[in-house]
Short mmCIF file of C-alpha atoms and ligand atoms in Angstrom, two decimals:
data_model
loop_
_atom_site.label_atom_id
_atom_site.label_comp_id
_atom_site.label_asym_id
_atom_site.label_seq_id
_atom_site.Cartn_x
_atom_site.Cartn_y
_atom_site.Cartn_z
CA UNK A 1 -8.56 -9.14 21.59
CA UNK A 2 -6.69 -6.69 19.26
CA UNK A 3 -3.80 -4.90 20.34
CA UNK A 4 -4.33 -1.34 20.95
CA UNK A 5 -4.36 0.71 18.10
CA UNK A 6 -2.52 3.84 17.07
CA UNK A 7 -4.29 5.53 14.41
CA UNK A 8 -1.99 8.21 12.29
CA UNK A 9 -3.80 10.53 9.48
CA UNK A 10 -6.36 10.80 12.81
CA UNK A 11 -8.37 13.62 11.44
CA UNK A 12 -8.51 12.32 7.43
CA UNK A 13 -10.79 9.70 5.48
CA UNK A 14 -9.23 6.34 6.63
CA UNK A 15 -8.33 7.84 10.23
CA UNK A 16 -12.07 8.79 11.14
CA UNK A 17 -13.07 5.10 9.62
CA UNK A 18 -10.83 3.79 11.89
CA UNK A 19 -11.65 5.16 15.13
CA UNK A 20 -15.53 4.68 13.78
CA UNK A 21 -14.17 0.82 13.49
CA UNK A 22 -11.97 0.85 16.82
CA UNK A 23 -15.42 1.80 18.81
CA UNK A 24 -17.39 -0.71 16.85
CA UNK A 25 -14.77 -3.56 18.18
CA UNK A 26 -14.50 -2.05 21.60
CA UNK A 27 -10.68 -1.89 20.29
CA UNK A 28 -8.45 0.40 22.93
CA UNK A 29 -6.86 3.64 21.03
CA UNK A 30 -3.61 4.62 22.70
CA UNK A 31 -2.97 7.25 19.94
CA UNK A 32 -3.94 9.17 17.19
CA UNK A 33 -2.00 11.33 14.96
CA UNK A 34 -2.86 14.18 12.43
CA UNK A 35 -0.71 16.99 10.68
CA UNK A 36 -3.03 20.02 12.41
CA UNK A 37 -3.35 20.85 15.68
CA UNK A 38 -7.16 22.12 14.66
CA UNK A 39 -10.50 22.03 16.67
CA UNK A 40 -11.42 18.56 14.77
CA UNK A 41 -8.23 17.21 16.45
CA UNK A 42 -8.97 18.36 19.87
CA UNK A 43 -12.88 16.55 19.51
CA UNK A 44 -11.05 13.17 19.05
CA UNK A 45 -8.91 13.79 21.87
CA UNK A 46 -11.94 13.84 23.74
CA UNK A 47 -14.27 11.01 22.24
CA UNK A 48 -10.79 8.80 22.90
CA UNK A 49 -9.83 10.03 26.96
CA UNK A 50 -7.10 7.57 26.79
CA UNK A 51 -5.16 8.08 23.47
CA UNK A 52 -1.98 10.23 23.64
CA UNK A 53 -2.75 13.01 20.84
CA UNK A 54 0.38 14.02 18.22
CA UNK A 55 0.00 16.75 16.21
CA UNK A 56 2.79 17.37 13.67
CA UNK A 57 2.79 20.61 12.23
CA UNK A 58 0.43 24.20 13.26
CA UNK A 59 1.74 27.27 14.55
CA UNK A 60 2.95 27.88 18.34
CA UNK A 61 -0.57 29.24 18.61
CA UNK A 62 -2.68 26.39 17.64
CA UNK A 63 -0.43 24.00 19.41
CA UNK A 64 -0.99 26.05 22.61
CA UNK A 65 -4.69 26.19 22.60
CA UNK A 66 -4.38 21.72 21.46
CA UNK A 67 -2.38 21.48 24.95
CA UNK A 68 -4.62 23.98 26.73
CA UNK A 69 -7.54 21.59 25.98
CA UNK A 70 -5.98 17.78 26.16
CA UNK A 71 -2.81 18.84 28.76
CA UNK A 72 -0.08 16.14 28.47
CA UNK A 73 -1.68 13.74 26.60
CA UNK A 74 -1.04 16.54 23.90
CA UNK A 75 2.53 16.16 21.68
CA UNK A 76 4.00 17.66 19.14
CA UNK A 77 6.17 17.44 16.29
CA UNK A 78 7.62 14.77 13.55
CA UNK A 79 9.76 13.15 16.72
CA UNK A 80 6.26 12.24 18.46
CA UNK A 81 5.11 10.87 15.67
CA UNK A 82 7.84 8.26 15.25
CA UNK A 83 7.70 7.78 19.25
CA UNK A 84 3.88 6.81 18.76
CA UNK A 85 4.15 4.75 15.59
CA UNK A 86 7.08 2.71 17.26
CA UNK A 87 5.27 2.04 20.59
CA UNK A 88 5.18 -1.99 20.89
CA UNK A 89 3.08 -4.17 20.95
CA UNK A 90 0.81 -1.71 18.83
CA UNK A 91 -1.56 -2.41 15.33
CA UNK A 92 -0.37 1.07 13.84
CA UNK A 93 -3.30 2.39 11.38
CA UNK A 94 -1.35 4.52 9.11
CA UNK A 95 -3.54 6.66 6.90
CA UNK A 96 -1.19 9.67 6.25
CA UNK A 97 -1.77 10.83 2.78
CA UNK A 98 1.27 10.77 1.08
CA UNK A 99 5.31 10.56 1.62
CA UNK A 100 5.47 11.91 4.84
CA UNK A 101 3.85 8.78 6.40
CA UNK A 102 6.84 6.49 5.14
CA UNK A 103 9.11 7.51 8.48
CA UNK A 104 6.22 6.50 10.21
CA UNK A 105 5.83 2.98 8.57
CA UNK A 106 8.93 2.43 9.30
CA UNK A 107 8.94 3.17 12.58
CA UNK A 108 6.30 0.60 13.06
CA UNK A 109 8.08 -2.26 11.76
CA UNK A 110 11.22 -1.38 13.12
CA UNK A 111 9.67 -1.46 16.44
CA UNK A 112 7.59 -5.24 15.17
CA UNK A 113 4.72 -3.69 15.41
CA UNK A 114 1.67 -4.97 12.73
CA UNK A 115 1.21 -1.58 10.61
CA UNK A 116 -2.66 -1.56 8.52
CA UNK A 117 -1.35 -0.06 6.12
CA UNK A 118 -3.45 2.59 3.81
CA UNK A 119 -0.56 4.77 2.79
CA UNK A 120 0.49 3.77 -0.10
CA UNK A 121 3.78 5.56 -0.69
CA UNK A 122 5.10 3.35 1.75
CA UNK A 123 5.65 0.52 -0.35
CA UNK A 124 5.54 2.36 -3.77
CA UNK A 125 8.43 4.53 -2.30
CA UNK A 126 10.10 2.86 0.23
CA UNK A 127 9.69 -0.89 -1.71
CA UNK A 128 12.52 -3.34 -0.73
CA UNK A 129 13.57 -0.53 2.18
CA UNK A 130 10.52 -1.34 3.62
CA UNK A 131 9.96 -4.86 3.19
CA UNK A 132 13.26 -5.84 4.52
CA UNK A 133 12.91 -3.43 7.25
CA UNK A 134 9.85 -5.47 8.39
CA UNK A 135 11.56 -8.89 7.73
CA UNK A 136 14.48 -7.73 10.28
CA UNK A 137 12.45 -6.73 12.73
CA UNK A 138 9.21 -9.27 12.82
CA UNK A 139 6.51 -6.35 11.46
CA UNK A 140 4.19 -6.85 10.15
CA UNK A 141 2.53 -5.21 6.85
CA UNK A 142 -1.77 -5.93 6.65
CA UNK A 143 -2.91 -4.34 3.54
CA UNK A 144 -5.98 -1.50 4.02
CA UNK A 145 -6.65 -0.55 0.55
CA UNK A 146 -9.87 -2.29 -0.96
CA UNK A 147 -7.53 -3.85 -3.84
CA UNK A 148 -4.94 -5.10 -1.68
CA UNK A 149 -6.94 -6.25 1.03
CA UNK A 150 -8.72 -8.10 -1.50
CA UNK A 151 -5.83 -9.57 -2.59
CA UNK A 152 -4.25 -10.54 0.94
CA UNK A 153 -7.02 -12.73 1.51
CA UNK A 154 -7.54 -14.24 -1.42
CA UNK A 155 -2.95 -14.88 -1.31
CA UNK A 156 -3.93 -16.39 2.01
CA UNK A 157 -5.78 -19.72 1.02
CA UNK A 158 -2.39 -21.44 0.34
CA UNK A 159 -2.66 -22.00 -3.42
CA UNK A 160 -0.36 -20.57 -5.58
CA UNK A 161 -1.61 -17.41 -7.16
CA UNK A 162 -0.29 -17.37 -10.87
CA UNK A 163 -1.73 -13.78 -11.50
CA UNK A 164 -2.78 -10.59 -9.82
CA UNK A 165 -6.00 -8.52 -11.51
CA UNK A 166 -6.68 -4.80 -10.02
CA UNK A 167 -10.17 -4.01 -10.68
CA UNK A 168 -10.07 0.02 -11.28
CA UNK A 169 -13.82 2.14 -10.60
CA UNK A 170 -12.46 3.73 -13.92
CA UNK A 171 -13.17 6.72 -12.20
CA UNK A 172 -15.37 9.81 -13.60
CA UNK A 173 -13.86 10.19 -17.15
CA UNK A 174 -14.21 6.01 -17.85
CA UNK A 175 -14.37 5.81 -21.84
CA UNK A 176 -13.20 9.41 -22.59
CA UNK A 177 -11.11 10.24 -25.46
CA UNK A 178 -7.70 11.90 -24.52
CA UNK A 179 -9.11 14.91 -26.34
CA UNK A 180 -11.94 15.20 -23.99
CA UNK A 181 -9.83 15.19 -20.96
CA UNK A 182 -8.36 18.51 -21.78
CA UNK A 183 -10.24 21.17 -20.44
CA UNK A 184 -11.80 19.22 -17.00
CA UNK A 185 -12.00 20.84 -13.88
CA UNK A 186 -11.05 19.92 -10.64
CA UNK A 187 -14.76 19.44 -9.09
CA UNK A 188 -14.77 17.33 -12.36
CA UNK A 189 -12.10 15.36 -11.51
CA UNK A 190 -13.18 15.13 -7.63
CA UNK A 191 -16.62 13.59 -8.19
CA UNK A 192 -16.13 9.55 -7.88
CA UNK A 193 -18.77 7.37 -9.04
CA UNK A 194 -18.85 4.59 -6.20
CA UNK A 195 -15.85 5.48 -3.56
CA UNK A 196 -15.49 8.39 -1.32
CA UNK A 197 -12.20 9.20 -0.51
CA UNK A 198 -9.46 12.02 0.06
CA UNK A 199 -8.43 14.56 -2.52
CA UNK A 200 -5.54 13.69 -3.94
CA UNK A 201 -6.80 10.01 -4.63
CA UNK A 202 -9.58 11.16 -6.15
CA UNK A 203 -7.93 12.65 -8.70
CA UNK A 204 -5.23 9.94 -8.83
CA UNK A 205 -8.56 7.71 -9.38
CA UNK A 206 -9.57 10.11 -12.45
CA UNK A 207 -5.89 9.63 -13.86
CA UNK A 208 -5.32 5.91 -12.91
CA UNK A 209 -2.51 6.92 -11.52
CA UNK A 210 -3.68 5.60 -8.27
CA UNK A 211 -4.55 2.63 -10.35
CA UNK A 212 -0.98 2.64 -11.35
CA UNK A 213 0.38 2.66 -7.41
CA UNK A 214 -1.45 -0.11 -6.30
CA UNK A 215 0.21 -2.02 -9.52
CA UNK A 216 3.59 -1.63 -7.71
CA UNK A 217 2.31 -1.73 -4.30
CA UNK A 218 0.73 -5.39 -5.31
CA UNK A 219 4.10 -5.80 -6.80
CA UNK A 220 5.78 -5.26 -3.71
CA UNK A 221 3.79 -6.67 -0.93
CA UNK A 222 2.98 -10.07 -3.46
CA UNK A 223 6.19 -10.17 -5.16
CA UNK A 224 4.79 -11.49 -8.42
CA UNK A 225 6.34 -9.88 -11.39
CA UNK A 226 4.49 -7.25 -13.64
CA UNK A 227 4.17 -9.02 -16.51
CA UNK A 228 1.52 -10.99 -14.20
CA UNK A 229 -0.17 -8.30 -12.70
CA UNK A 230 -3.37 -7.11 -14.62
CA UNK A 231 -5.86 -4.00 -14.36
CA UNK A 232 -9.46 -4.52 -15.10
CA UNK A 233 -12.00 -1.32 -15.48
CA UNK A 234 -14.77 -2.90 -13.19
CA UNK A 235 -17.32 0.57 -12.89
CA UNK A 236 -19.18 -0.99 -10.07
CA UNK A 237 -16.41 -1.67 -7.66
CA UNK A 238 -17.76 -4.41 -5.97
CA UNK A 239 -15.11 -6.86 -7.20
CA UNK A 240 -12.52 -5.70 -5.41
CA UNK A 241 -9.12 -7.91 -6.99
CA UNK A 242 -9.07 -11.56 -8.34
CA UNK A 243 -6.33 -13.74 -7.90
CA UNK A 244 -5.97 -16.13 -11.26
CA UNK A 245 -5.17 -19.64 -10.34
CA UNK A 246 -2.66 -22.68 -12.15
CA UNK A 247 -5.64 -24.18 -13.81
CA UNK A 248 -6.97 -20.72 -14.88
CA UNK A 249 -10.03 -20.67 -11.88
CA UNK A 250 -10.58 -17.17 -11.03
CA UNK A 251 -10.97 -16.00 -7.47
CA UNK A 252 -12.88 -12.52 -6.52
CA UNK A 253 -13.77 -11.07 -3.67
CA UNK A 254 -16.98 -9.12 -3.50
CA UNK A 255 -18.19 -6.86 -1.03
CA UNK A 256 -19.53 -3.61 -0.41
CA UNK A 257 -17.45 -0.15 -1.08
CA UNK A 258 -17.39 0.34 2.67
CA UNK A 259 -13.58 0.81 3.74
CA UNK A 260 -14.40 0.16 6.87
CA UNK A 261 -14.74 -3.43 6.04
CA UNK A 262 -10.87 -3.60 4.63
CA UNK A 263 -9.88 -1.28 7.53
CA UNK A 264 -11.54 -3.90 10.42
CA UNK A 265 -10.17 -7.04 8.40
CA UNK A 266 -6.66 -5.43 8.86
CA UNK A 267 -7.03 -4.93 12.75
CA UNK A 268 -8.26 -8.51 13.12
CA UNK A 269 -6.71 -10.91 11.14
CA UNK A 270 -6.95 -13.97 10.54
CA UNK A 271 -9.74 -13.37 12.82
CA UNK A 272 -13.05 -12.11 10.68
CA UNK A 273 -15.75 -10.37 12.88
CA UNK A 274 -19.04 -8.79 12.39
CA UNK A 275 -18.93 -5.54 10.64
CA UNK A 276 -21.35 -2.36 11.10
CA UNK A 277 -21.61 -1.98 7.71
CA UNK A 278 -24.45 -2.96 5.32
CA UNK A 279 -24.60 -5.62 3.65
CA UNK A 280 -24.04 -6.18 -0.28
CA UNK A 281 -27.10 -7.53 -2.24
CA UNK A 282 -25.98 -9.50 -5.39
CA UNK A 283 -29.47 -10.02 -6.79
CA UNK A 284 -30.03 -7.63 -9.39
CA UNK A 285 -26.55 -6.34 -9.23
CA UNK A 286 -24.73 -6.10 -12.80
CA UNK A 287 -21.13 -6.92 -12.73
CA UNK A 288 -19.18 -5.36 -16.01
CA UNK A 289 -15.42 -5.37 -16.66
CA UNK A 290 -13.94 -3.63 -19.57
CA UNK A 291 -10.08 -3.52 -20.72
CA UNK A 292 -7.94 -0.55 -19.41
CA UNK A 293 -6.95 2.32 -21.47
CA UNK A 294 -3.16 2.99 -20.83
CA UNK A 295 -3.19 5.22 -23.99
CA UNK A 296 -5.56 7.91 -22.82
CA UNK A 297 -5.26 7.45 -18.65
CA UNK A 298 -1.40 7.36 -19.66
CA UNK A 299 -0.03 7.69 -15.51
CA UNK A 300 -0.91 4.03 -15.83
CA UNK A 301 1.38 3.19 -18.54
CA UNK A 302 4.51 5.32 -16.98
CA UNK A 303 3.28 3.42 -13.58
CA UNK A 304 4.39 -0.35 -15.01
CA UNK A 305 7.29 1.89 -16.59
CA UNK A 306 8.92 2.59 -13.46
CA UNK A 307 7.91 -0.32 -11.63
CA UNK A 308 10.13 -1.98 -14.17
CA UNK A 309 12.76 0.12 -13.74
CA UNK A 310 12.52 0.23 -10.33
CA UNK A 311 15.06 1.28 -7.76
CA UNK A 312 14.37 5.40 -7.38
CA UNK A 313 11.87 5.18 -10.60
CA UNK A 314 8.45 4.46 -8.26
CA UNK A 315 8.97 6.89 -5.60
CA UNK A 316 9.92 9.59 -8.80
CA UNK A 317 6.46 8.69 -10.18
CA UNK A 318 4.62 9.08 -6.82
CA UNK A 319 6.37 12.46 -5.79
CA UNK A 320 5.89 13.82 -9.32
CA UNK A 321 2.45 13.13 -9.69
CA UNK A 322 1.49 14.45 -6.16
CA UNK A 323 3.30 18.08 -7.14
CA UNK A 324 0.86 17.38 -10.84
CA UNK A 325 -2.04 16.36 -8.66
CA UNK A 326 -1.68 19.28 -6.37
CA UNK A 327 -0.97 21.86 -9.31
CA UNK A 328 -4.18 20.37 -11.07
CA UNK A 329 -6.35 21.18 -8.18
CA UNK A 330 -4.76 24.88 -7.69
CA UNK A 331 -5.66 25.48 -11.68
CA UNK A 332 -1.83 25.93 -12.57
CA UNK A 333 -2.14 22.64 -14.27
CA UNK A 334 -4.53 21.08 -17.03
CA UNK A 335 -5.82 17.08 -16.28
CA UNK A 336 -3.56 15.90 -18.97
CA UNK A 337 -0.45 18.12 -17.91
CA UNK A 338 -0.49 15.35 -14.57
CA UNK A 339 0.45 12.32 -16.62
CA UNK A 340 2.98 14.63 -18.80
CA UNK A 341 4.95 16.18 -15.55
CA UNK A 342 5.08 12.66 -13.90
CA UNK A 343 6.33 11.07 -17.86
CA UNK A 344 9.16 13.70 -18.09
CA UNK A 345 10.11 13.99 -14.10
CA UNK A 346 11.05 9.87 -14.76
CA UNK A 347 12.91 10.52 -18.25
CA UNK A 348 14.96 13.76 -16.47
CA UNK A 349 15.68 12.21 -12.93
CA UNK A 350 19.23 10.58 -12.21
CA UNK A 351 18.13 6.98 -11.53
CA UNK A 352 19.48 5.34 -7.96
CA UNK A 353 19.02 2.37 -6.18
CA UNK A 354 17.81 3.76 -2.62
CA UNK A 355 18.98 1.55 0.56
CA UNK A 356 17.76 3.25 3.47
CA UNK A 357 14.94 5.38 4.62
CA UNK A 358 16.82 8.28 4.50
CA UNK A 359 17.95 7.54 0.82
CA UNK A 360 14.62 6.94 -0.39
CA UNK A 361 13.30 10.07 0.94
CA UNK A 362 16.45 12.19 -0.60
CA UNK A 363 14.72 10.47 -3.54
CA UNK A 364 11.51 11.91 -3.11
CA UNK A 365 12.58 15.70 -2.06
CA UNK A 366 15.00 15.97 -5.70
CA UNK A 367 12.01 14.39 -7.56
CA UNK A 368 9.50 17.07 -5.82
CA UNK A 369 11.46 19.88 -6.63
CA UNK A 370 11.97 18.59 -10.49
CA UNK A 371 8.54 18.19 -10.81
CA UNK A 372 7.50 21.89 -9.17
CA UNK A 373 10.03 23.17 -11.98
CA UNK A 374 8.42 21.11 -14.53
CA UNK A 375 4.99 22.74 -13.32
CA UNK A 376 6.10 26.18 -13.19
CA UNK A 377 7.78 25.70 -16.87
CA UNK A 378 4.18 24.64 -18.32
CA UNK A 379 2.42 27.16 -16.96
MG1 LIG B 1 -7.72 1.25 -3.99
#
């Protein structure tokens, strides 16, 4: 039996895979979470009778017509959040897309609970914070991201893992010249070859600055340094991480692009159950893997940067390039400009050493606002 799962980012990519998981496994939902209080939110309430329903954010309005429909299983604001996320005993699903679902984290594992784990800010921003956080308290962090859940298993069978290697799609502009990359358009940037996914991490998947993320989040949740920590361009994305071994033996793990199947492994291990997804035929299936261009997709280069230099220098990175990313897609910002406002938010930033929750997200607001200068300064 799993515990009962509260699912946060609800009404987004990973959130709707989830509950589509939780119903496959008969798993109870006690909550879900999502940032509107909108119509889609108020259709989950329903398909889920039992789950208490947070929105964060809307206008009196929309939170009136939320509670009109679900009565007090309906809550709002930031505070119900963290009372959700910290409920015990819970598997917390956190799919909030980007640093706003760090509080929630760590309400998680400050209440023990096991957090799934899809938002990646959490450990790119809140690093050490985090981990110790869920040391102190007995939480417990499962990996959701393809990469990383790749990589949890494959850290699991009790050899020791000498190197990390991140297999990256490559994403739409794979092989471009920098030169090339100048005048794309968003829609360009938002069509991905193999995964479908969320906005923002499209385009971070079109940069490799998502590719870049998962570097430090492998850093963080593995704890093996960066100088053994390797990024692959694998364009068919069914390898989804290797692990190399002492005597040099590779280890893969293959599977379909289905993040469903990452997404159920976190709510069930170190069980492994049937999965209602289809299944991935090897025969006739090419397998190519190409070196990584850090020169042209340059957010991946400042990405080892600043996991280097650590302390403040990764949660910089992330909050810059999410002002960059979110610039881009407005048209107030060229492709390139992303990697240039994240390179010169790190060089301008007064570098910290963030102990708390609190400090780390101080971090991120100062970082924001340098960036959304940086933008407006370019434009
Ligand atoms: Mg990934």
């Amino acid at each position: 039996m799993t515990r009962p799962l509260v699912v946060l980012g609800a009404t987004g990519s990973i959130g709707r895979q989830t509950l589509a998981v939780a119903e496959h496994l008969g798993a109870e939902v006690s909550a879900i979470a999502a940032r509107n209080p909108s119509d889609d939110l108020v259709v989950l309430g329903r398909r889920f009778p039992q789950a208490r329903v947070v929105a964060t954010g809307g206008s009196a309005e929309e939170r009136e017509s939320v509670r009109s429909a679900l009565g007090s299983r309906a809550l709002f604001g930031s505070d119900a959040l963290l009372e959700v996320a910290g409920s015990e005993g819970s598997t917390v699903v956190n799919g909030i897309v980007g640093a706003a679902g760090l509080r929630a984290s760590a309400a998680a594992l400050g209440a023990g609970n096991r957090l799934a784990l899809a938002n990646k800010e959490t450990l790119v921003v809140g690093g050490r914070v985090i981990t110790d956080l869920a040391e102190r308290h007995g939480g417990e962090i499962i990996p959701v991201d393809s990469e990383h859940s790749a990589l949890f298993q494959l850290c699991s069978g009790g050899e020791s893992v000498e190197r990390l290697i991140l297999t990256a799609s490559g994403g739409p502009f794979r092989g471009r010249s920098r030169e090339s990359l100048a005048d794309v358009t968003p829609s360009q940037a938002l069509a991905h070859p193999t995964w479908q996914m969320g906005a923002r991490i499209t385009v971070d998947s079109a940069t490799l600055a998502n590719k870049g993320l998962e570097v430090i989040e492998a850093h963080v949740l593995f704890g093996i340094p960066y100088e053994n920590i390797d990024v692959v361009v694998h364009p068919q994305s069914a390898v989804h991480s290797l692990v190399e071994l002492a005597d040099g033996s590779l280890i893969g793990h293959i599977g379909a692009t289905d993040m469903r199947i990452p997404i159920q492994y976190a709510i069930t291990h170190p069980e492994r159950l049937p999965a209602a997804v289809e299944r991935f035929g090897l025969a006739g299936t090419s397998l190519s893997f190409e070196k990584a261009d850090p020169e042209t997709f340059s957010a991946l280069r400042l990405a080892y940067e600043a996991g280097r230099r650590a302390g403040s220098a990764p949660a910089v990175f992330n909050a810059a390039d999410e002002i960059a990313v979110e610039a881009f897609l407005a048209g107030r910002l060229g492709f390139l400009g992303i990697a240039e406002i994240i390179e010169r938010t790190l060089e301008l930033h007064d570098w910290t050493d963030p102990q708390s929750v609190d400090e780390v997200l101080a971090v991120d607001r100062s970082a924001r606002s340098l960036a959304a200068s940086l933008v407006a300064g370019v434009c």
